[in-house]
CSV table of C-alpha atoms in Angstrom, one decimal:
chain,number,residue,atom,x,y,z
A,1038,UNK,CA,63.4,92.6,105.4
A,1039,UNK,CA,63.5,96.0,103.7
A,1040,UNK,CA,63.4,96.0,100.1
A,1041,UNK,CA,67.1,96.2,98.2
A,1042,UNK,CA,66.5,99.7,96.4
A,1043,UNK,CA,65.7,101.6,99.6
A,1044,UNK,CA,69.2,100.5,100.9
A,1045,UNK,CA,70.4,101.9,97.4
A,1046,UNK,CA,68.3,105.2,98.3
A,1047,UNK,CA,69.6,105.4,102.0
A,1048,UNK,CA,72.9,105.4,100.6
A,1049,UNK,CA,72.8,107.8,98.0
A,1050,UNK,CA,71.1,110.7,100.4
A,1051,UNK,CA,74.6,109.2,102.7
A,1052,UNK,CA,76.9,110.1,99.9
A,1053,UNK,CA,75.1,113.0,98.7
A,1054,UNK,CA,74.1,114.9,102.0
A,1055,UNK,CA,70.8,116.1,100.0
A,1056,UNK,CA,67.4,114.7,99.1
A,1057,UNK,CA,67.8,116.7,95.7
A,1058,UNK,CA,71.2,115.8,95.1
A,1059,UNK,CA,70.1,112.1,95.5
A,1060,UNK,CA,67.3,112.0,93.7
A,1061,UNK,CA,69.3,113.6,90.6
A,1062,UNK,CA,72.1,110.6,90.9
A,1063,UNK,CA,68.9,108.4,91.3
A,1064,UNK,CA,66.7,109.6,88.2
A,1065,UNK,CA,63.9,109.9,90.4
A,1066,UNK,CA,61.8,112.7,91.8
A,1067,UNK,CA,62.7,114.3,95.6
A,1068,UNK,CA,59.6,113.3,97.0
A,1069,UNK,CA,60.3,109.6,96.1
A,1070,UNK,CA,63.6,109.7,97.9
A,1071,UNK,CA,62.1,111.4,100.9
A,1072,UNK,CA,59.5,109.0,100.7
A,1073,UNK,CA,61.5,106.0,100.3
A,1074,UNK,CA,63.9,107.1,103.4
A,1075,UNK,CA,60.6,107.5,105.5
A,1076,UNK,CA,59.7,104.2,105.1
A,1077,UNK,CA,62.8,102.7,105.8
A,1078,UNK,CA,62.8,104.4,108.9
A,1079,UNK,CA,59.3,102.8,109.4
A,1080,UNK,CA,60.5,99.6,109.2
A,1081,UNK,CA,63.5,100.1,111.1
A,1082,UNK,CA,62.2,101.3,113.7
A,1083,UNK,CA,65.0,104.6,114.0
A,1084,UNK,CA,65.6,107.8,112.5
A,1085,UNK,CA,68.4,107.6,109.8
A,1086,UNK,CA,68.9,110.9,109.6
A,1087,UNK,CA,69.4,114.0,111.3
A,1088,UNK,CA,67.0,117.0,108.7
A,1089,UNK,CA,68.9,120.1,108.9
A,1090,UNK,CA,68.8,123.1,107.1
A,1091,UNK,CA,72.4,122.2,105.2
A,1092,UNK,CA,71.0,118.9,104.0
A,1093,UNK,CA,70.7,115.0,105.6
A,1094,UNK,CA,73.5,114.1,108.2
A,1095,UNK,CA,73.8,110.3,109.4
A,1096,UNK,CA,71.9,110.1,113.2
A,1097,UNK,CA,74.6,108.5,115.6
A,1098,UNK,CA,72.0,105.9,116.9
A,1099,UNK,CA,70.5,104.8,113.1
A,1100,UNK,CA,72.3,106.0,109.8
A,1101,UNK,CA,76.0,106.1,111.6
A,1102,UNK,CA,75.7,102.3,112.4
A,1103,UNK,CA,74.6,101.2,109.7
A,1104,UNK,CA,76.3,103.1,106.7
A,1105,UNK,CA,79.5,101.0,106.1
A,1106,UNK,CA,77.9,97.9,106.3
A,1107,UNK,CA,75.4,99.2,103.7
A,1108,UNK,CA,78.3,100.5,101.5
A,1109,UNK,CA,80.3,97.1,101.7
A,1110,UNK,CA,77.0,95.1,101.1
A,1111,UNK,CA,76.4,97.6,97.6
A,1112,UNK,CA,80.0,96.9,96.4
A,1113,UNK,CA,79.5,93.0,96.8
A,1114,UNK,CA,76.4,93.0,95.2
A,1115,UNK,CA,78.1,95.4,92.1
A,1116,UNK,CA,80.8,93.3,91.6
A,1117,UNK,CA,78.7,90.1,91.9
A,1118,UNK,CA,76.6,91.9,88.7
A,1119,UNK,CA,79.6,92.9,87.1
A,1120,UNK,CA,81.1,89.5,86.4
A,1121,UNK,CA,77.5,88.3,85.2
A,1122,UNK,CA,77.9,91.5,82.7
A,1123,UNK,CA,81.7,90.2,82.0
A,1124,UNK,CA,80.4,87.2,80.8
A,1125,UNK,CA,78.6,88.7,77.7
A,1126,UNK,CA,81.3,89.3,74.5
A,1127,UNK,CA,81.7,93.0,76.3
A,1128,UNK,CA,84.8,93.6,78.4
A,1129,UNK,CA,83.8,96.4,81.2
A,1130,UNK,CA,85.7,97.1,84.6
A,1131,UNK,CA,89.8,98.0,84.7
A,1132,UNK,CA,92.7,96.5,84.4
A,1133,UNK,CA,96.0,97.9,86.1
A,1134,UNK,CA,98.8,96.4,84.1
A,1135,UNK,CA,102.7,96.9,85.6
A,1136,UNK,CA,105.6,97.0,83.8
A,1137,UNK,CA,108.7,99.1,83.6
A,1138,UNK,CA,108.5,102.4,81.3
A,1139,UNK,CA,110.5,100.3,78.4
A,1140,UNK,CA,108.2,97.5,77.9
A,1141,UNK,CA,105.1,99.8,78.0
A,1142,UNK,CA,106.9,102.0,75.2
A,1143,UNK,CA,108.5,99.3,73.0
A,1144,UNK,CA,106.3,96.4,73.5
A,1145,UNK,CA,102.8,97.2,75.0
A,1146,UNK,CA,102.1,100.2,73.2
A,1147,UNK,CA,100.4,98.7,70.5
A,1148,UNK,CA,98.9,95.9,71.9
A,1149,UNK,CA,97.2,98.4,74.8
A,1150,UNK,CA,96.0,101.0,71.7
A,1151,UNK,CA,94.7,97.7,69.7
A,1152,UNK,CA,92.6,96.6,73.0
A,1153,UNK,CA,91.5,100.5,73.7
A,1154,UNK,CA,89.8,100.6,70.1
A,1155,UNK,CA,88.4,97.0,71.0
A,1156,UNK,CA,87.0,97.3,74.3
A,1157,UNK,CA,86.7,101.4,75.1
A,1158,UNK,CA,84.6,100.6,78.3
A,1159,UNK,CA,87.5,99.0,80.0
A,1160,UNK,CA,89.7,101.5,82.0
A,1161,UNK,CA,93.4,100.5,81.1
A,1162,UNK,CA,95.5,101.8,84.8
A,1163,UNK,CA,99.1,101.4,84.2
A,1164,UNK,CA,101.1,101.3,86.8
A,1165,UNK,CA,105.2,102.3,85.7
A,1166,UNK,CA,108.1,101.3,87.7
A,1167,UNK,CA,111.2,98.7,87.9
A,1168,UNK,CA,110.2,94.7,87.7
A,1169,UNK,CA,110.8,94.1,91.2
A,1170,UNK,CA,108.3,96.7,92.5
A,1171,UNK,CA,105.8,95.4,90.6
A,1172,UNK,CA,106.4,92.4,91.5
A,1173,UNK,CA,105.6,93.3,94.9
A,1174,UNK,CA,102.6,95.1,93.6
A,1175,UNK,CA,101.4,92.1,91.7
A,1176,UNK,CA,101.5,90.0,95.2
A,1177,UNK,CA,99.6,92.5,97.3
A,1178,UNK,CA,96.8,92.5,94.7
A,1179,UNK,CA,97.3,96.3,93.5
A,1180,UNK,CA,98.3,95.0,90.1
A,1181,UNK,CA,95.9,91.8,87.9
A,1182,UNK,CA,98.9,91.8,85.2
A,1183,UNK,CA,102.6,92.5,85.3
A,1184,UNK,CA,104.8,92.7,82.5
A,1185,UNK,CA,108.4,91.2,83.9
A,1186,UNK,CA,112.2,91.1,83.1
A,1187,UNK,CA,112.8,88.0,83.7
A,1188,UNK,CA,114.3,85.7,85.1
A,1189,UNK,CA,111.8,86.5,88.3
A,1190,UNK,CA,110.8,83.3,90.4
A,1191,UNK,CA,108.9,83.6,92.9
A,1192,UNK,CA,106.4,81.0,94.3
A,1193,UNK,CA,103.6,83.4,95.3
A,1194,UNK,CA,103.0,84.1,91.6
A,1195,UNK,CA,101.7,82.5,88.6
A,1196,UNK,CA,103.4,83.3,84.9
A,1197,UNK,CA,101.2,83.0,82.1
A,1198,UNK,CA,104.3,82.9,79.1
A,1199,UNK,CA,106.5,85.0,77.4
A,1200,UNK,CA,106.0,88.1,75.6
A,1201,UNK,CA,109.6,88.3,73.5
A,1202,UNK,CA,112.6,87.8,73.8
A,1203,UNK,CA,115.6,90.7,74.8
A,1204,UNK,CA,119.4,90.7,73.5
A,1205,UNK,CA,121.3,92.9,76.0
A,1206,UNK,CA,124.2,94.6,74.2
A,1207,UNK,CA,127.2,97.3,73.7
A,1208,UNK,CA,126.0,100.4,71.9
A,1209,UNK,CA,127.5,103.5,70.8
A,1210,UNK,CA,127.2,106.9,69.2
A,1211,UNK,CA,129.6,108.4,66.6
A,1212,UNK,CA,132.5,109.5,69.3
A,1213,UNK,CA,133.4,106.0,69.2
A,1214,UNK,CA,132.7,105.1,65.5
A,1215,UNK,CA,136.5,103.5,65.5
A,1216,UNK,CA,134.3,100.8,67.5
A,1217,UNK,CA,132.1,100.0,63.9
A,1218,UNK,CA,132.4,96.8,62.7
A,1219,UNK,CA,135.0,95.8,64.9
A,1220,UNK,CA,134.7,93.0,67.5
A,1221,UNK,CA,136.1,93.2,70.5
A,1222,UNK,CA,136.9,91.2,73.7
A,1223,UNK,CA,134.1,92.2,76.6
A,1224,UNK,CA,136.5,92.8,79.0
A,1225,UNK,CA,138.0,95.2,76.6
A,1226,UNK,CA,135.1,97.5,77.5
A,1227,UNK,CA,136.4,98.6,81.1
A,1228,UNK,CA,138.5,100.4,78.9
A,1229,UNK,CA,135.8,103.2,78.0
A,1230,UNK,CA,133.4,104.9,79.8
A,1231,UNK,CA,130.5,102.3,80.5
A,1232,UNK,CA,126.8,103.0,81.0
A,1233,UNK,CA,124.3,100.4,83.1
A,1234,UNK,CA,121.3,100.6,84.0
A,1235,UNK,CA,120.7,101.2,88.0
A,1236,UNK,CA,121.7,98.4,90.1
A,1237,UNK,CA,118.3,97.3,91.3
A,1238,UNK,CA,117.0,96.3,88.1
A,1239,UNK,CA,116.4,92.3,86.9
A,1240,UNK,CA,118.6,93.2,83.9
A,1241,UNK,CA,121.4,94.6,86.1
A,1242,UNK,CA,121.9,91.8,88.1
A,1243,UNK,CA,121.5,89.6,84.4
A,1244,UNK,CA,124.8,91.6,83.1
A,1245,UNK,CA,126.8,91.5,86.8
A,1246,UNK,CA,125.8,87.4,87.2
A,1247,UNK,CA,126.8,86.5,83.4
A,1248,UNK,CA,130.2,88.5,83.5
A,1249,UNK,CA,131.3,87.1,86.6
A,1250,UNK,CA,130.5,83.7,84.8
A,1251,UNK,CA,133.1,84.4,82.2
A,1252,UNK,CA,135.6,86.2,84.2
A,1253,UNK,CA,135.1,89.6,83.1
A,1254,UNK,CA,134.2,92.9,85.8
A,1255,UNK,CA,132.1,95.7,84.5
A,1256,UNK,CA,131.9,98.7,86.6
A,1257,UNK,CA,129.5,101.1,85.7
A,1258,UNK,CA,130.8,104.8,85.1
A,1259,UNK,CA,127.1,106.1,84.9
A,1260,UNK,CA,124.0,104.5,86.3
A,1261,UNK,CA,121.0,105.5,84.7
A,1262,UNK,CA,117.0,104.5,85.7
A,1263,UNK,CA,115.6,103.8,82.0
A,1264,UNK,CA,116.8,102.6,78.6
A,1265,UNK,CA,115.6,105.8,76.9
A,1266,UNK,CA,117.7,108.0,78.8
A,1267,UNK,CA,120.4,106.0,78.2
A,1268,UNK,CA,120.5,106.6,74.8
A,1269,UNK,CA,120.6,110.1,75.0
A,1270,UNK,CA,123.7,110.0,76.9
A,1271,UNK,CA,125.1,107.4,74.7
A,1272,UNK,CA,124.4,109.4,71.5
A,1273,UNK,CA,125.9,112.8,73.2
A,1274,UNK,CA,129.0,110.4,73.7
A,1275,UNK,CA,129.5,110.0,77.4
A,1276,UNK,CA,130.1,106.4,76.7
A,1277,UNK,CA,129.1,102.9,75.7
A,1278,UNK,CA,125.9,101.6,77.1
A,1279,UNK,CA,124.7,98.2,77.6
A,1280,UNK,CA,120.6,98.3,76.3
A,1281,UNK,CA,118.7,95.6,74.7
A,1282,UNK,CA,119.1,95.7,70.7
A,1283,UNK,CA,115.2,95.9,70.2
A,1284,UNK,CA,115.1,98.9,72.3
A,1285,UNK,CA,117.5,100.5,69.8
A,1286,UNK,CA,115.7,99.8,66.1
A,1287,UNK,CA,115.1,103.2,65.7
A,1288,UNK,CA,118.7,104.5,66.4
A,1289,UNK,CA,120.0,101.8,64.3
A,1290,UNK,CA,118.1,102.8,61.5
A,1291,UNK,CA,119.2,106.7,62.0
A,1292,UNK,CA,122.4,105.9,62.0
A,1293,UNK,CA,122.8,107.7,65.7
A,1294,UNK,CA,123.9,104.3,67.6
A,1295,UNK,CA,125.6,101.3,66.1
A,1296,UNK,CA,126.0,98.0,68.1
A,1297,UNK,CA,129.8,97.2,69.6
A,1298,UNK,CA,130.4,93.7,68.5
A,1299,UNK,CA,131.9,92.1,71.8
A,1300,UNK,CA,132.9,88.1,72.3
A,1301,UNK,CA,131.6,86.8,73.6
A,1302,UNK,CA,128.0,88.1,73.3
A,1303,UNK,CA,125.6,88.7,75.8
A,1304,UNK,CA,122.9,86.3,76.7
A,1305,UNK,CA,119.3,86.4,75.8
A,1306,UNK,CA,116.9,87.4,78.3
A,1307,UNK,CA,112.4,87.6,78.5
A,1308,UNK,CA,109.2,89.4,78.5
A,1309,UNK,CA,107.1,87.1,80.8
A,1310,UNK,CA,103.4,87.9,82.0
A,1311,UNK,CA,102.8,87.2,85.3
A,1312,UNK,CA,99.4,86.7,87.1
A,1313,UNK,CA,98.6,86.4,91.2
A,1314,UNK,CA,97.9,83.0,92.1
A,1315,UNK,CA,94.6,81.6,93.5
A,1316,UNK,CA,92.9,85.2,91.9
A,1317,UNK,CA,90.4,84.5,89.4
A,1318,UNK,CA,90.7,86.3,85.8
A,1319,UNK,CA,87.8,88.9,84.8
A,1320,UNK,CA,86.5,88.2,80.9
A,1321,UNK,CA,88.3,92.1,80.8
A,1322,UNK,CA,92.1,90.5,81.9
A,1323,UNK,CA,91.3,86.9,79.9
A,1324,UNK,CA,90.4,89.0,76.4
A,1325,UNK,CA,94.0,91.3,77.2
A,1326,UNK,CA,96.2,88.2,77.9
A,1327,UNK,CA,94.6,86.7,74.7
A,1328,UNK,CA,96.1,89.1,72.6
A,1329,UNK,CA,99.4,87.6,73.2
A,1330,UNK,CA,98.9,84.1,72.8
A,1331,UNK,CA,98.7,84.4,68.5
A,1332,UNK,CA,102.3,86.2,68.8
């Protein structure tokens, strides 16, 4: 059988198209590489490549066939090394983390910074959209953690806990300070301009499914895509926008939003962490998803 490393050679000249270029990625001399893909040849019994003048091209009846079986056979054995080097106190690898731009900005931020300065070998990919999507991320395996609205059941998944706990509620800027300290019936609200968030959010369908439990009918007189924006528009005074209260700390604080008091009050929502089922955990995702279990 021919040796491991000159399969690691063969494929480098592949990638490369050049003897130097390989033996530069390689950190070993030309001649070495040329010598190494001669002997492979040898013991092949084919040419694996075709020597022109621009560099090394795959031959169609050697290096063509066997290249991608080569490449897949490399990444197994990487990986299979990879988890043996995951199991020292040294996170390495990537971790693509979902979650809606919200929960990375009011509740991730920190913990993904704290984890950076912890592990700086591990690449941190976040991938930014609305729960549902990645959901649907997290169940074709292009996501290893997602950061849900919940509730969100689904049987292909796995959820690990919750992160926090969200209170939906009224806010407004100072157009409506006659609103302050007031409480008011919550289907008193259709009587001002209302701002949701877009219909095809988990918190969306929270607000529509608990008013029609108590006999109340919000319609929307501005959709928006994200909390944040919201705000803005809330604190120009276009209306009164339904947000979660920890989203708004800092407005609070300002004094450029104050919560409208309705009755009755809005229910409590979560933060959950869900996982894809039947997918082993890398020591990179187990040390991430420990951060939150001393909350």
């Amino acid at each position: 059988m021919v040796n491991l490393e000159l399969y690691r050679v063969f494929y480098t000249v592949a990638k490369c198209g050049s003897l130097t270029k390989a033996a530069q990625e390689l950190f070993i001399s030309q001649p070495a590489v040329s010598q190494a893909i001669k002997s492979m040849e040898n013991q092949l019994g084919v040419s694996l490549f075709n020597r022109t003048h621009k560099g090394m091209d795959l031959s169609a009846g050697g290096g063509k066939l066997i290249f991608k079986q080569v490449e897949e056979a490399l990444k197994l054995l990487d990986d299979a090394e990879s988890k043996l080097t995951e199991v020292k106190t040294t996170a390495t690898g990537s971790i693509r983390i979902g979650a809606t731009d919200s929960i990375f900005s009011h509740i991730l931020s920190e913990k993904l910074a704290e984890y950076n300065e912890k592990y700086p070998a591990v690449k941190l990919e976040l991938i930014s959209s609305t729960s549902p999507y990645t959901l649907s991320q997290l169940k074709e395996g292009k996501c290893d953690i997602a950061f849900l609205n919940l509730p969100a059941e689904d049987d292909e998944i796995r959820f690990y806990g919750t992160v926090t706990h969200l209170s939906d509620t009224f806010v407004a800027g100072v157009k409506y300070s006659d609103l302050k300290d007031k409480t008011i019936p919550l289907k008193d609200l259709q009587q001002y301009p209302v701002l949701m968030i877009e219909e095809n959010t988990v918190a969306r369908r929270a607000l529509s499914a608990y008013c029609e439990t108590v006999g109340v009918q919000l319609n929307p007189d501005v959709e928006v895509a994200n909390w944040d924006f919201m705000k803005k528009l809330v604190i120009k005074g276009m209306g009164i926008g339904c947000i979660p209260r920890e989203y708004c700390k800092a407005e609070f604080e300002s004094g450029e939003l104050f919560e409208v008091i309705c009755e009755p009050s809005l229910p409590v929502r979560g933060i959950g962490i869900a996982l894809a089922k039947n997918v082993s955990l890398s020591f990179a995702v187990k040390e991430f998803l420990a951060m939150f279990e001393t909350d």
